[in-house]
mmCIF file with all atom_site columns, N, CA, C and O in Angstrom:
data_model
loop_
_atom_site.group_PDB
_atom_site.id
_atom_site.type_symbol
_atom_site.label_atom_id
_atom_site.label_alt_id
_atom_site.label_comp_id
_atom_site.label_asym_id
_atom_site.label_entity_id
_atom_site.label_seq_id
_atom_site.pdbx_PDB_ins_code
_atom_site.Cartn_x
_atom_site.Cartn_y
_atom_site.Cartn_z
_atom_site.occupancy
_atom_site.B_iso_or_equiv
_atom_site.pdbx_formal_charge
_atom_site.auth_seq_id
_atom_site.auth_comp_id
_atom_site.auth_asym_id
_atom_site.auth_atom_id
_atom_site.pdbx_PDB_model_num
ATOM 1   N N  . MET A 1 1  ? -20.523 -13.649 4.190  1.00 86.00 ? 1  MET A N  1
ATOM 2   C CA . MET A 1 1  ? -19.969 -12.269 4.280  1.00 86.00 ? 1  MET A CA 1
ATOM 3   C C  . MET A 1 1  ? -20.176 -11.796 5.459  1.00 86.00 ? 1  MET A C  1
ATOM 4   O O  . MET A 1 1  ? -21.070 -12.145 6.236  1.00 86.00 ? 1  MET A O  1
ATOM 5   N N  . ALA A 1 2  ? -19.244 -10.901 6.002  1.00 90.00 ? 2  ALA A N  1
ATOM 6   C CA . ALA A 1 2  ? -19.481 -10.222 7.201  1.00 90.00 ? 2  ALA A CA 1
ATOM 7   C C  . ALA A 1 2  ? -19.015 -8.854  7.172  1.00 90.00 ? 2  ALA A C  1
ATOM 8   O O  . ALA A 1 2  ? -18.020 -8.355  6.251  1.00 90.00 ? 2  ALA A O  1
ATOM 9   N N  . VAL A 1 3  ? -19.642 -8.027  7.838  1.00 92.00 ? 3  VAL A N  1
ATOM 10  C CA . VAL A 1 3  ? -19.249 -6.483  8.027  1.00 92.00 ? 3  VAL A CA 1
ATOM 11  C C  . VAL A 1 3  ? -18.521 -6.395  9.281  1.00 92.00 ? 3  VAL A C  1
ATOM 12  O O  . VAL A 1 3  ? -19.074 -6.818  10.329 1.00 92.00 ? 3  VAL A O  1
ATOM 13  N N  . VAL A 1 4  ? -17.439 -5.729  9.117  1.00 93.00 ? 4  VAL A N  1
ATOM 14  C CA . VAL A 1 4  ? -16.755 -5.503  10.439 1.00 93.00 ? 4  VAL A CA 1
ATOM 15  C C  . VAL A 1 4  ? -16.583 -3.982  10.606 1.00 93.00 ? 4  VAL A C  1
ATOM 16  O O  . VAL A 1 4  ? -16.151 -3.216  9.677  1.00 93.00 ? 4  VAL A O  1
ATOM 17  N N  . ASP A 1 5  ? -16.987 -3.391  11.631 1.00 95.00 ? 5  ASP A N  1
ATOM 18  C CA . ASP A 1 5  ? -16.883 -2.016  11.962 1.00 95.00 ? 5  ASP A CA 1
ATOM 19  C C  . ASP A 1 5  ? -15.655 -1.921  13.084 1.00 95.00 ? 5  ASP A C  1
ATOM 20  O O  . ASP A 1 5  ? -15.762 -2.522  14.111 1.00 95.00 ? 5  ASP A O  1
ATOM 21  N N  . VAL A 1 6  ? -14.739 -1.164  12.643 1.00 96.00 ? 6  VAL A N  1
ATOM 22  C CA . VAL A 1 6  ? -13.544 -0.951  13.486 1.00 96.00 ? 6  VAL A CA 1
ATOM 23  C C  . VAL A 1 6  ? -13.526 0.392   14.371 1.00 96.00 ? 6  VAL A C  1
ATOM 24  O O  . VAL A 1 6  ? -13.734 1.414   13.418 1.00 96.00 ? 6  VAL A O  1
ATOM 25  N N  . ALA A 1 7  ? -13.502 0.490   15.559 1.00 96.00 ? 7  ALA A N  1
ATOM 26  C CA . ALA A 1 7  ? -13.358 1.805   16.231 1.00 96.00 ? 7  ALA A CA 1
ATOM 27  C C  . ALA A 1 7  ? -11.871 1.889   16.722 1.00 96.00 ? 7  ALA A C  1
ATOM 28  O O  . ALA A 1 7  ? -11.504 0.896   17.396 1.00 96.00 ? 7  ALA A O  1
ATOM 29  N N  . ALA A 1 8  ? -11.226 2.899   16.419 1.00 97.00 ? 8  ALA A N  1
ATOM 30  C CA . ALA A 1 8  ? -9.807  2.895   16.746 1.00 97.00 ? 8  ALA A CA 1
ATOM 31  C C  . ALA A 1 8  ? -9.491  4.371   17.230 1.00 97.00 ? 8  ALA A C  1
ATOM 32  O O  . ALA A 1 8  ? -10.218 5.364   16.949 1.00 97.00 ? 8  ALA A O  1
ATOM 33  N N  . CYS A 1 9  ? -8.321  4.585   17.796 1.00 97.00 ? 9  CYS A N  1
ATOM 34  C CA . CYS A 1 9  ? -8.007  5.889   18.183 1.00 97.00 ? 9  CYS A CA 1
ATOM 35  C C  . CYS A 1 9  ? -7.331  6.787   17.054 1.00 97.00 ? 9  CYS A C  1
ATOM 36  O O  . CYS A 1 9  ? -7.577  7.946   17.164 1.00 97.00 ? 9  CYS A O  1
ATOM 37  N N  . ASP A 1 10 ? -7.012  6.157   15.939 1.00 96.00 ? 10 ASP A N  1
ATOM 38  C CA . ASP A 1 10 ? -6.450  7.094   14.847 1.00 96.00 ? 10 ASP A CA 1
ATOM 39  C C  . ASP A 1 10 ? -6.490  6.152   13.658 1.00 96.00 ? 10 ASP A C  1
ATOM 40  O O  . ASP A 1 10 ? -6.817  4.930   13.710 1.00 96.00 ? 10 ASP A O  1
ATOM 41  N N  . ASP A 1 11 ? -6.143  6.789   12.615 1.00 96.00 ? 11 ASP A N  1
ATOM 42  C CA . ASP A 1 11 ? -6.289  6.113   11.016 1.00 96.00 ? 11 ASP A CA 1
ATOM 43  C C  . ASP A 1 11 ? -5.356  5.003   11.097 1.00 96.00 ? 11 ASP A C  1
ATOM 44  O O  . ASP A 1 11 ? -5.633  3.964   10.484 1.00 96.00 ? 11 ASP A O  1
ATOM 45  N N  . GLN A 1 12 ? -4.144  5.274   11.491 1.00 97.00 ? 12 GLN A N  1
ATOM 46  C CA . GLN A 1 12 ? -3.072  4.280   11.376 1.00 97.00 ? 12 GLN A CA 1
ATOM 47  C C  . GLN A 1 12 ? -3.509  2.904   11.943 1.00 97.00 ? 12 GLN A C  1
ATOM 48  O O  . GLN A 1 12 ? -3.343  1.961   11.324 1.00 97.00 ? 12 GLN A O  1
ATOM 49  N N  . THR A 1 13 ? -4.011  3.071   13.284 1.00 97.00 ? 13 THR A N  1
ATOM 50  C CA . THR A 1 13 ? -4.511  1.873   14.052 1.00 97.00 ? 13 THR A CA 1
ATOM 51  C C  . THR A 1 13 ? -5.645  1.073   13.193 1.00 97.00 ? 13 THR A C  1
ATOM 52  O O  . THR A 1 13 ? -5.802  -0.028  13.001 1.00 97.00 ? 13 THR A O  1
ATOM 53  N N  . ALA A 1 14 ? -6.655  1.972   12.718 1.00 97.00 ? 14 ALA A N  1
ATOM 54  C CA . ALA A 1 14 ? -7.853  1.406   11.968 1.00 97.00 ? 14 ALA A CA 1
ATOM 55  C C  . ALA A 1 14 ? -7.328  0.631   10.806 1.00 97.00 ? 14 ALA A C  1
ATOM 56  O O  . ALA A 1 14 ? -7.845  -0.499  10.426 1.00 97.00 ? 14 ALA A O  1
ATOM 57  N N  . PHE A 1 15 ? -6.333  1.251   10.049 1.00 96.00 ? 15 PHE A N  1
ATOM 58  C CA . PHE A 1 15 ? -5.994  0.670   8.711  1.00 96.00 ? 15 PHE A CA 1
ATOM 59  C C  . PHE A 1 15 ? -5.136  -0.711  9.099  1.00 96.00 ? 15 PHE A C  1
ATOM 60  O O  . PHE A 1 15 ? -5.038  -1.622  8.319  1.00 96.00 ? 15 PHE A O  1
ATOM 61  N N  . ALA A 1 16 ? -4.339  -0.611  10.229 1.00 96.00 ? 16 ALA A N  1
ATOM 62  C CA . ALA A 1 16 ? -3.562  -1.781  10.709 1.00 96.00 ? 16 ALA A CA 1
ATOM 63  C C  . ALA A 1 16 ? -4.518  -2.981  11.042 1.00 96.00 ? 16 ALA A C  1
ATOM 64  O O  . ALA A 1 16 ? -4.289  -4.064  10.525 1.00 96.00 ? 16 ALA A O  1
ATOM 65  N N  . VAL A 1 17 ? -5.585  -2.672  11.501 1.00 95.00 ? 17 VAL A N  1
ATOM 66  C CA . VAL A 1 17 ? -6.543  -3.768  11.766 1.00 95.00 ? 17 VAL A CA 1
ATOM 67  C C  . VAL A 1 17 ? -7.092  -4.245  10.525 1.00 95.00 ? 17 VAL A C  1
ATOM 68  O O  . VAL A 1 17 ? -7.253  -5.483  10.378 1.00 95.00 ? 17 VAL A O  1
ATOM 69  N N  . GLN A 1 18 ? -7.429  -3.319  9.743  1.00 94.00 ? 18 GLN A N  1
ATOM 70  C CA . GLN A 1 18 ? -8.003  -3.829  8.305  1.00 94.00 ? 18 GLN A CA 1
ATOM 71  C C  . GLN A 1 18 ? -6.945  -4.634  7.577  1.00 94.00 ? 18 GLN A C  1
ATOM 72  O O  . GLN A 1 18 ? -7.320  -5.558  6.939  1.00 94.00 ? 18 GLN A O  1
ATOM 73  N N  . ALA A 1 19 ? -5.708  -4.256  7.672  1.00 93.00 ? 19 ALA A N  1
ATOM 74  C CA . ALA A 1 19 ? -4.655  -5.130  6.952  1.00 93.00 ? 19 ALA A CA 1
ATOM 75  C C  . ALA A 1 19 ? -4.519  -6.388  7.576  1.00 93.00 ? 19 ALA A C  1
ATOM 76  O O  . ALA A 1 19 ? -4.443  -7.460  6.816  1.00 93.00 ? 19 ALA A O  1
ATOM 77  N N  . LEU A 1 20 ? -4.659  -6.631  8.864  1.00 93.00 ? 20 LEU A N  1
ATOM 78  C CA . LEU A 1 20 ? -4.635  -7.947  9.550  1.00 93.00 ? 20 LEU A CA 1
ATOM 79  C C  . LEU A 1 20 ? -5.811  -8.809  8.955  1.00 93.00 ? 20 LEU A C  1
ATOM 80  O O  . LEU A 1 20 ? -5.657  -10.107 8.611  1.00 93.00 ? 20 LEU A O  1
ATOM 81  N N  . LEU A 1 21 ? -7.047  -8.131  8.967  1.00 91.00 ? 21 LEU A N  1
ATOM 82  C CA . LEU A 1 21 ? -8.146  -8.892  8.450  1.00 91.00 ? 21 LEU A CA 1
ATOM 83  C C  . LEU A 1 21 ? -7.831  -9.227  6.892  1.00 91.00 ? 21 LEU A C  1
ATOM 84  O O  . LEU A 1 21 ? -8.346  -10.460 6.448  1.00 91.00 ? 21 LEU A O  1
ATOM 85  N N  . ALA A 1 22 ? -7.443  -8.357  6.062  1.00 89.00 ? 22 ALA A N  1
ATOM 86  C CA . ALA A 1 22 ? -7.244  -8.594  4.688  1.00 89.00 ? 22 ALA A CA 1
ATOM 87  C C  . ALA A 1 22 ? -6.155  -9.694  4.397  1.00 89.00 ? 22 ALA A C  1
ATOM 88  O O  . ALA A 1 22 ? -6.021  -10.231 3.437  1.00 89.00 ? 22 ALA A O  1
ATOM 89  N N  . GLY A 1 23 ? -5.180  -9.875  5.379  1.00 89.00 ? 23 GLY A N  1
ATOM 90  C CA . GLY A 1 23 ? -4.087  -10.885 5.316  1.00 89.00 ? 23 GLY A CA 1
ATOM 91  C C  . GLY A 1 23 ? -4.883  -12.234 5.384  1.00 89.00 ? 23 GLY A C  1
ATOM 92  O O  . GLY A 1 23 ? -4.038  -13.304 5.127  1.00 89.00 ? 23 GLY A O  1
ATOM 93  N N  . ARG A 1 24 ? -5.988  -12.401 5.905  1.00 86.00 ? 24 ARG A N  1
ATOM 94  C CA . ARG A 1 24 ? -6.622  -13.783 6.224  1.00 86.00 ? 24 ARG A CA 1
ATOM 95  C C  . ARG A 1 24 ? -7.644  -14.011 5.168  1.00 86.00 ? 24 ARG A C  1
ATOM 96  O O  . ARG A 1 24 ? -7.819  -15.104 4.708  1.00 86.00 ? 24 ARG A O  1
ATOM 97  N N  . TRP A 1 25 ? -8.666  -13.124 4.883  1.00 85.00 ? 25 TRP A N  1
ATOM 98  C CA . TRP A 1 25 ? -9.873  -13.527 4.058  1.00 85.00 ? 25 TRP A CA 1
ATOM 99  C C  . TRP A 1 25 ? -9.955  -12.403 2.922  1.00 85.00 ? 25 TRP A C  1
ATOM 100 O O  . TRP A 1 25 ? -9.246  -11.200 3.043  1.00 85.00 ? 25 TRP A O  1
ATOM 101 N N  . ALA A 1 26 ? -10.523 -12.701 1.894  1.00 86.00 ? 26 ALA A N  1
ATOM 102 C CA . ALA A 1 26 ? -10.908 -11.802 0.877  1.00 86.00 ? 26 ALA A CA 1
ATOM 103 C C  . ALA A 1 26 ? -11.586 -10.742 1.347  1.00 86.00 ? 26 ALA A C  1
ATOM 104 O O  . ALA A 1 26 ? -12.649 -10.822 2.242  1.00 86.00 ? 26 ALA A O  1
ATOM 105 N N  . THR A 1 27 ? -11.089 -9.363  1.126  1.00 86.00 ? 27 THR A N  1
ATOM 106 C CA . THR A 1 27 ? -11.605 -8.264  1.894  1.00 86.00 ? 27 THR A CA 1
ATOM 107 C C  . THR A 1 27 ? -11.967 -7.187  0.863  1.00 86.00 ? 27 THR A C  1
ATOM 108 O O  . THR A 1 27 ? -11.066 -6.884  -0.063 1.00 86.00 ? 27 THR A O  1
ATOM 109 N N  . ALA A 1 28 ? -13.085 -6.528  0.928  1.00 86.00 ? 28 ALA A N  1
ATOM 110 C CA . ALA A 1 28 ? -13.282 -5.249  0.295  1.00 86.00 ? 28 ALA A CA 1
ATOM 111 C C  . ALA A 1 28 ? -13.068 -4.143  1.232  1.00 86.00 ? 28 ALA A C  1
ATOM 112 O O  . ALA A 1 28 ? -13.612 -3.898  2.350  1.00 86.00 ? 28 ALA A O  1
ATOM 113 N N  . SER A 1 29 ? -11.831 -3.702  1.119  1.00 83.00 ? 29 SER A N  1
ATOM 114 C CA . SER A 1 29 ? -11.322 -2.715  2.138  1.00 83.00 ? 29 SER A CA 1
ATOM 115 C C  . SER A 1 29 ? -11.727 -1.362  1.918  1.00 83.00 ? 29 SER A C  1
ATOM 116 O O  . SER A 1 29 ? -11.964 -0.769  0.754  1.00 83.00 ? 29 SER A O  1
ATOM 117 N N  . ALA A 1 30 ? -11.705 -0.545  3.079  1.00 87.00 ? 30 ALA A N  1
ATOM 118 C CA . ALA A 1 30 ? -12.027 0.908   2.840  1.00 87.00 ? 30 ALA A CA 1
ATOM 119 C C  . ALA A 1 30 ? -10.885 1.677   2.735  1.00 87.00 ? 30 ALA A C  1
ATOM 120 O O  . ALA A 1 30 ? -9.696  1.335   3.112  1.00 87.00 ? 30 ALA A O  1
ATOM 121 N N  . ASP A 1 31 ? -10.908 2.983   2.162  1.00 90.00 ? 31 ASP A N  1
ATOM 122 C CA . ASP A 1 31 ? -10.011 3.749   1.783  1.00 90.00 ? 31 ASP A CA 1
ATOM 123 C C  . ASP A 1 31 ? -9.826  5.028   2.713  1.00 90.00 ? 31 ASP A C  1
ATOM 124 O O  . ASP A 1 31 ? -8.973  5.706   2.505  1.00 90.00 ? 31 ASP A O  1
ATOM 125 N N  . ARG A 1 32 ? -10.799 5.122   3.538  1.00 94.00 ? 32 ARG A N  1
ATOM 126 C CA . ARG A 1 32 ? -10.868 6.266   4.378  1.00 94.00 ? 32 ARG A CA 1
ATOM 127 C C  . ARG A 1 32 ? -11.578 5.914   5.751  1.00 94.00 ? 32 ARG A C  1
ATOM 128 O O  . ARG A 1 32 ? -12.533 4.995   5.800  1.00 94.00 ? 32 ARG A O  1
ATOM 129 N N  . THR A 1 33 ? -11.355 6.585   6.689  1.00 96.00 ? 33 THR A N  1
ATOM 130 C CA . THR A 1 33 ? -12.046 6.363   7.967  1.00 96.00 ? 33 THR A CA 1
ATOM 131 C C  . THR A 1 33 ? -13.142 7.622   8.142  1.00 96.00 ? 33 THR A C  1
ATOM 132 O O  . THR A 1 33 ? -13.168 8.555   7.373  1.00 96.00 ? 33 THR A O  1
ATOM 133 N N  . THR A 1 34 ? -13.968 7.681   9.068  1.00 95.00 ? 34 THR A N  1
ATOM 134 C CA . THR A 1 34 ? -14.918 8.502   9.289  1.00 95.00 ? 34 THR A CA 1
ATOM 135 C C  . THR A 1 34 ? -14.811 9.039   10.870 1.00 95.00 ? 34 THR A C  1
ATOM 136 O O  . THR A 1 34 ? -14.220 8.245   11.554 1.00 95.00 ? 34 THR A O  1
ATOM 137 N N  . ARG A 1 35 ? -15.164 10.155  11.077 1.00 95.00 ? 35 ARG A N  1
ATOM 138 C CA . ARG A 1 35 ? -15.180 10.730  12.456 1.00 95.00 ? 35 ARG A CA 1
ATOM 139 C C  . ARG A 1 35 ? -16.386 11.356  12.788 1.00 95.00 ? 35 ARG A C  1
ATOM 140 O O  . ARG A 1 35 ? -17.032 11.825  11.999 1.00 95.00 ? 35 ARG A O  1
ATOM 141 N N  . VAL A 1 36 ? -16.624 11.342  14.031 1.00 92.00 ? 36 VAL A N  1
ATOM 142 C CA . VAL A 1 36 ? -17.835 12.102  14.597 1.00 92.00 ? 36 VAL A CA 1
ATOM 143 C C  . VAL A 1 36 ? -17.324 13.259  15.241 1.00 92.00 ? 36 VAL A C  1
ATOM 144 O O  . VAL A 1 36 ? -16.662 13.138  16.239 1.00 92.00 ? 36 VAL A O  1
ATOM 145 N N  . PRO A 1 37 ? -17.849 14.359  14.791 1.00 94.00 ? 37 PRO A N  1
ATOM 146 C CA . PRO A 1 37 ? -17.468 15.703  15.443 1.00 94.00 ? 37 PRO A CA 1
ATOM 147 C C  . PRO A 1 37 ? -17.662 15.969  16.927 1.00 94.00 ? 37 PRO A C  1
ATOM 148 O O  . PRO A 1 37 ? -18.628 15.380  17.387 1.00 94.00 ? 37 PRO A O  1
ATOM 149 N N  . GLY A 1 38 ? -16.603 16.044  17.731 1.00 94.00 ? 38 GLY A N  1
ATOM 150 C CA . GLY A 1 38 ? -16.574 16.295  19.054 1.00 94.00 ? 38 GLY A CA 1
ATOM 151 C C  . GLY A 1 38 ? -16.479 14.844  19.862 1.00 94.00 ? 38 GLY A C  1
ATOM 152 O O  . GLY A 1 38 ? -16.231 14.876  21.125 1.00 94.00 ? 38 GLY A O  1
ATOM 153 N N  . GLU A 1 39 ? -16.189 13.679  19.133 1.00 93.00 ? 39 GLU A N  1
ATOM 154 C CA . GLU A 1 39 ? -15.907 12.602  19.707 1.00 93.00 ? 39 GLU A CA 1
ATOM 155 C C  . GLU A 1 39 ? -14.523 12.033  19.394 1.00 93.00 ? 39 GLU A C  1
ATOM 156 O O  . GLU A 1 39 ? -14.134 12.314  18.320 1.00 93.00 ? 39 GLU A O  1
ATOM 157 N N  . PRO A 1 40 ? -13.833 11.333  20.172 1.00 94.00 ? 40 PRO A N  1
ATOM 158 C CA . PRO A 1 40 ? -12.423 10.825  20.091 1.00 94.00 ? 40 PRO A CA 1
ATOM 159 C C  . PRO A 1 40 ? -12.527 9.659   19.115 1.00 94.00 ? 40 PRO A C  1
ATOM 160 O O  . PRO A 1 40 ? -13.507 9.006   18.981 1.00 94.00 ? 40 PRO A O  1
ATOM 161 N N  . GLY A 1 41 ? -11.398 9.460   18.340 1.00 97.00 ? 41 GLY A N  1
ATOM 162 C CA . GLY A 1 41 ? -11.152 8.393   17.637 1.00 97.00 ? 41 GLY A CA 1
ATOM 163 C C  . GLY A 1 41 ? -11.789 8.431   16.124 1.00 97.00 ? 41 GLY A C  1
ATOM 164 O O  . GLY A 1 41 ? -12.422 9.356   15.619 1.00 97.00 ? 41 GLY A O  1
ATOM 165 N N  . VAL A 1 42 ? -11.585 7.400   15.495 1.00 97.00 ? 42 VAL A N  1
ATOM 166 C CA . VAL A 1 42 ? -12.199 7.044   14.144 1.00 97.00 ? 42 VAL A CA 1
ATOM 167 C C  . VAL A 1 42 ? -12.949 5.764   13.937 1.00 97.00 ? 42 VAL A C  1
ATOM 168 O O  . VAL A 1 42 ? -12.739 4.837   14.736 1.00 97.00 ? 42 VAL A O  1
ATOM 169 N N  . ARG A 1 43 ? -13.594 5.554   12.818 1.00 97.00 ? 43 ARG A N  1
ATOM 170 C CA . ARG A 1 43 ? -14.402 4.348   12.501 1.00 97.00 ? 43 ARG A CA 1
ATOM 171 C C  . ARG A 1 43 ? -14.026 4.091   11.069 1.00 97.00 ? 43 ARG A C  1
ATOM 172 O O  . ARG A 1 43 ? -13.912 4.883   10.245 1.00 97.00 ? 43 ARG A O  1
ATOM 173 N N  . LEU A 1 44 ? -14.108 2.808   10.766 1.00 96.00 ? 44 LEU A N  1
ATOM 174 C CA . LEU A 1 44 ? -13.742 2.249   9.652  1.00 96.00 ? 44 LEU A CA 1
ATOM 175 C C  . LEU A 1 44 ? -14.591 1.034   9.231  1.00 96.00 ? 44 LEU A C  1
ATOM 176 O O  . LEU A 1 44 ? -14.761 0.117   10.202 1.00 96.00 ? 44 LEU A O  1
ATOM 177 N N  . ARG A 1 45 ? -15.334 0.797   8.247  1.00 95.00 ? 45 ARG A N  1
ATOM 178 C CA . ARG A 1 45 ? -16.041 -0.278  7.924  1.00 95.00 ? 45 ARG A CA 1
ATOM 179 C C  . ARG A 1 45 ? -15.309 -1.250  6.767  1.00 95.00 ? 45 ARG A C  1
ATOM 180 O O  . ARG A 1 45 ? -15.103 -0.433  5.751  1.00 95.00 ? 45 ARG A O  1
ATOM 181 N N  . CYS A 1 46 ? -15.225 -2.470  6.884  1.00 92.00 ? 46 CYS A N  1
ATOM 182 C CA . CYS A 1 46 ? -14.870 -3.199  5.868  1.00 92.00 ? 46 CYS A CA 1
ATOM 183 C C  . CYS A 1 46 ? -15.599 -4.570  5.697  1.00 92.00 ? 46 CYS A C  1
ATOM 184 O O  . CYS A 1 46 ? -16.374 -4.870  6.612  1.00 92.00 ? 46 CYS A O  1
ATOM 185 N N  . TYR A 1 47 ? -15.759 -5.318  4.641  1.00 92.00 ? 47 TYR A N  1
ATOM 186 C CA . TYR A 1 47 ? -16.411 -6.352  4.314  1.00 92.00 ? 47 TYR A CA 1
ATOM 187 C C  . TYR A 1 47 ? -15.592 -7.520  3.869  1.00 92.00 ? 47 TYR A C  1
ATOM 188 O O  . TYR A 1 47 ? -14.653 -7.366  3.252  1.00 92.00 ? 47 TYR A O  1
ATOM 189 N N  . LEU A 1 48 ? -15.984 -8.564  4.565  1.00 90.00 ? 48 LEU A N  1
ATOM 190 C CA . LEU A 1 48 ? -15.032 -9.782  4.561  1.00 90.00 ? 48 LEU A CA 1
ATOM 191 C C  . LEU A 1 48 ? -15.859 -11.016 3.837  1.00 90.00 ? 48 LEU A C  1
ATOM 192 O O  . LEU A 1 48 ? -17.117 -11.181 4.210  1.00 90.00 ? 48 LEU A O  1
ATOM 193 N N  . ASP A 1 49 ? -15.193 -11.801 3.039  1.00 88.00 ? 49 ASP A N  1
ATOM 194 C CA . ASP A 1 49 ? -15.941 -13.034 2.653  1.00 88.00 ? 49 ASP A CA 1
ATOM 195 C C  . ASP A 1 49 ? -15.255 -14.010 3.444  1.00 88.00 ? 49 ASP A C  1
ATOM 196 O O  . ASP A 1 49 ? -14.176 -14.546 3.194  1.00 88.00 ? 49 ASP A O  1
ATOM 197 N N  . VAL A 1 50 ? -15.742 -14.513 4.523  1.00 80.00 ? 50 VAL A N  1
ATOM 198 C CA . VAL A 1 50 ? -15.133 -15.470 5.625  1.00 80.00 ? 50 VAL A CA 1
ATOM 199 C C  . VAL A 1 50 ? -15.310 -16.850 5.028  1.00 80.00 ? 50 VAL A C  1
ATOM 200 O O  . VAL A 1 50 ? -14.546 -17.628 5.564  1.00 80.00 ? 50 VAL A O  1
ATOM 201 N N  . ARG A 1 51 ? -15.860 -17.050 3.909  1.00 81.00 ? 51 ARG A N  1
ATOM 202 C CA . ARG A 1 51 ? -15.924 -18.430 3.346  1.00 81.00 ? 51 ARG A CA 1
ATOM 203 C C  . ARG A 1 51 ? -14.789 -18.652 2.586  1.00 81.00 ? 51 ARG A C  1
ATOM 204 O O  . ARG A 1 51 ? -14.435 -19.706 2.153  1.00 81.00 ? 51 ARG A O  1
ATOM 205 N N  . GLN A 1 52 ? -14.033 -17.588 2.130  1.00 71.00 ? 52 GLN A N  1
ATOM 206 C CA . GLN A 1 52 ? -12.809 -17.612 1.154  1.00 71.00 ? 52 GLN A CA 1
ATOM 207 C C  . GLN A 1 52 ? -11.548 -17.221 1.916  1.00 71.00 ? 52 GLN A C  1
ATOM 208 O O  . GLN A 1 52 ? -11.518 -15.920 1.964  1.00 71.00 ? 52 GLN A O  1
ATOM 209 N N  . GLU A 1 53 ? -10.601 -17.932 2.168  1.00 63.00 ? 53 GLU A N  1
ATOM 210 C CA . GLU A 1 53 ? -9.422  -17.549 2.871  1.00 63.00 ? 53 GLU A CA 1
ATOM 211 C C  . GLU A 1 53 ? -8.602  -17.169 1.587  1.00 63.00 ? 53 GLU A C  1
ATOM 212 O O  . GLU A 1 53 ? -8.704  -17.774 0.532  1.00 63.00 ? 53 GLU A O  1
ATOM 213 N N  . LEU A 1 54 ? -7.585  -16.232 1.852  1.00 64.00 ? 54 LEU A N  1
ATOM 214 C CA . LEU A 1 54 ? -6.717  -15.909 0.856  1.00 64.00 ? 54 LEU A CA 1
ATOM 215 C C  . LEU A 1 54 ? -5.962  -17.100 0.382  1.00 64.00 ? 54 LEU A C  1
ATOM 216 O O  . LEU A 1 54 ? -5.482  -17.964 1.052  1.00 64.00 ? 54 LEU A O  1
ATOM 217 N N  . GLY A 1 55 ? -5.726  -17.222 -1.082 1.00 66.00 ? 55 GLY A N  1
ATOM 218 C CA . GLY A 1 55 ? -5.020  -18.357 -1.580 1.00 66.00 ? 55 GLY A CA 1
ATOM 219 C C  . GLY A 1 55 ? -5.827  -19.542 -1.866 1.00 66.00 ? 55 GLY A C  1
ATOM 220 O O  . GLY A 1 55 ? -5.355  -20.597 -2.501 1.00 66.00 ? 55 GLY A O  1
ATOM 221 N N  . SER A 1 56 ? -7.080  -19.542 -1.419 1.00 56.00 ? 56 SER A N  1
ATOM 222 C CA . SER A 1 56 ? -8.043  -20.644 -1.645 1.00 56.00 ? 56 SER A CA 1
ATOM 223 C C  . SER A 1 56 ? -8.834  -20.392 -2.988 1.00 56.00 ? 56 SER A C  1
ATOM 224 O O  . SER A 1 56 ? -9.089  -19.352 -3.236 1.00 56.00 ? 56 SER A O  1
ATOM 225 N N  . GLN A 1 57 ? -9.268  -21.492 -3.558 1.00 53.00 ? 57 GLN A N  1
ATOM 226 C CA . GLN A 1 57 ? -10.220 -21.334 -4.703 1.00 53.00 ? 57 GLN A CA 1
ATOM 227 C C  . GLN A 1 57 ? -11.577 -21.870 -4.293 1.00 53.00 ? 57 GLN A C  1
ATOM 228 O O  . GLN A 1 57 ? -11.791 -22.911 -3.755 1.00 53.00 ? 57 GLN A O  1
ATOM 229 N N  . LEU A 1 58 ? -12.686 -21.201 -4.732 1.00 50.00 ? 58 LEU A N  1
ATOM 230 C CA . LEU A 1 58 ? -14.081 -21.591 -4.285 1.00 50.00 ? 58 LEU A CA 1
ATOM 231 C C  . LEU A 1 58 ? -14.618 -22.334 -5.625 1.00 50.00 ? 58 LEU A C  1
ATOM 232 O O  . LEU A 1 58 ? -14.360 -21.854 -6.694 1.00 50.00 ? 58 LEU A O  1
#
């Protein structure tokens, strides 16, 4: 299991990165980003099972 924190300029970019990760590994994806007031950009956290590639059986 791996935890990936994505820092991006906007929601669209953060979700695009998450989609790329989800295309390779089993992923518990996030449905929203977070923002820190007064700071630019967004953050998103997703969880990957890096032992299990998509389409494989464990």
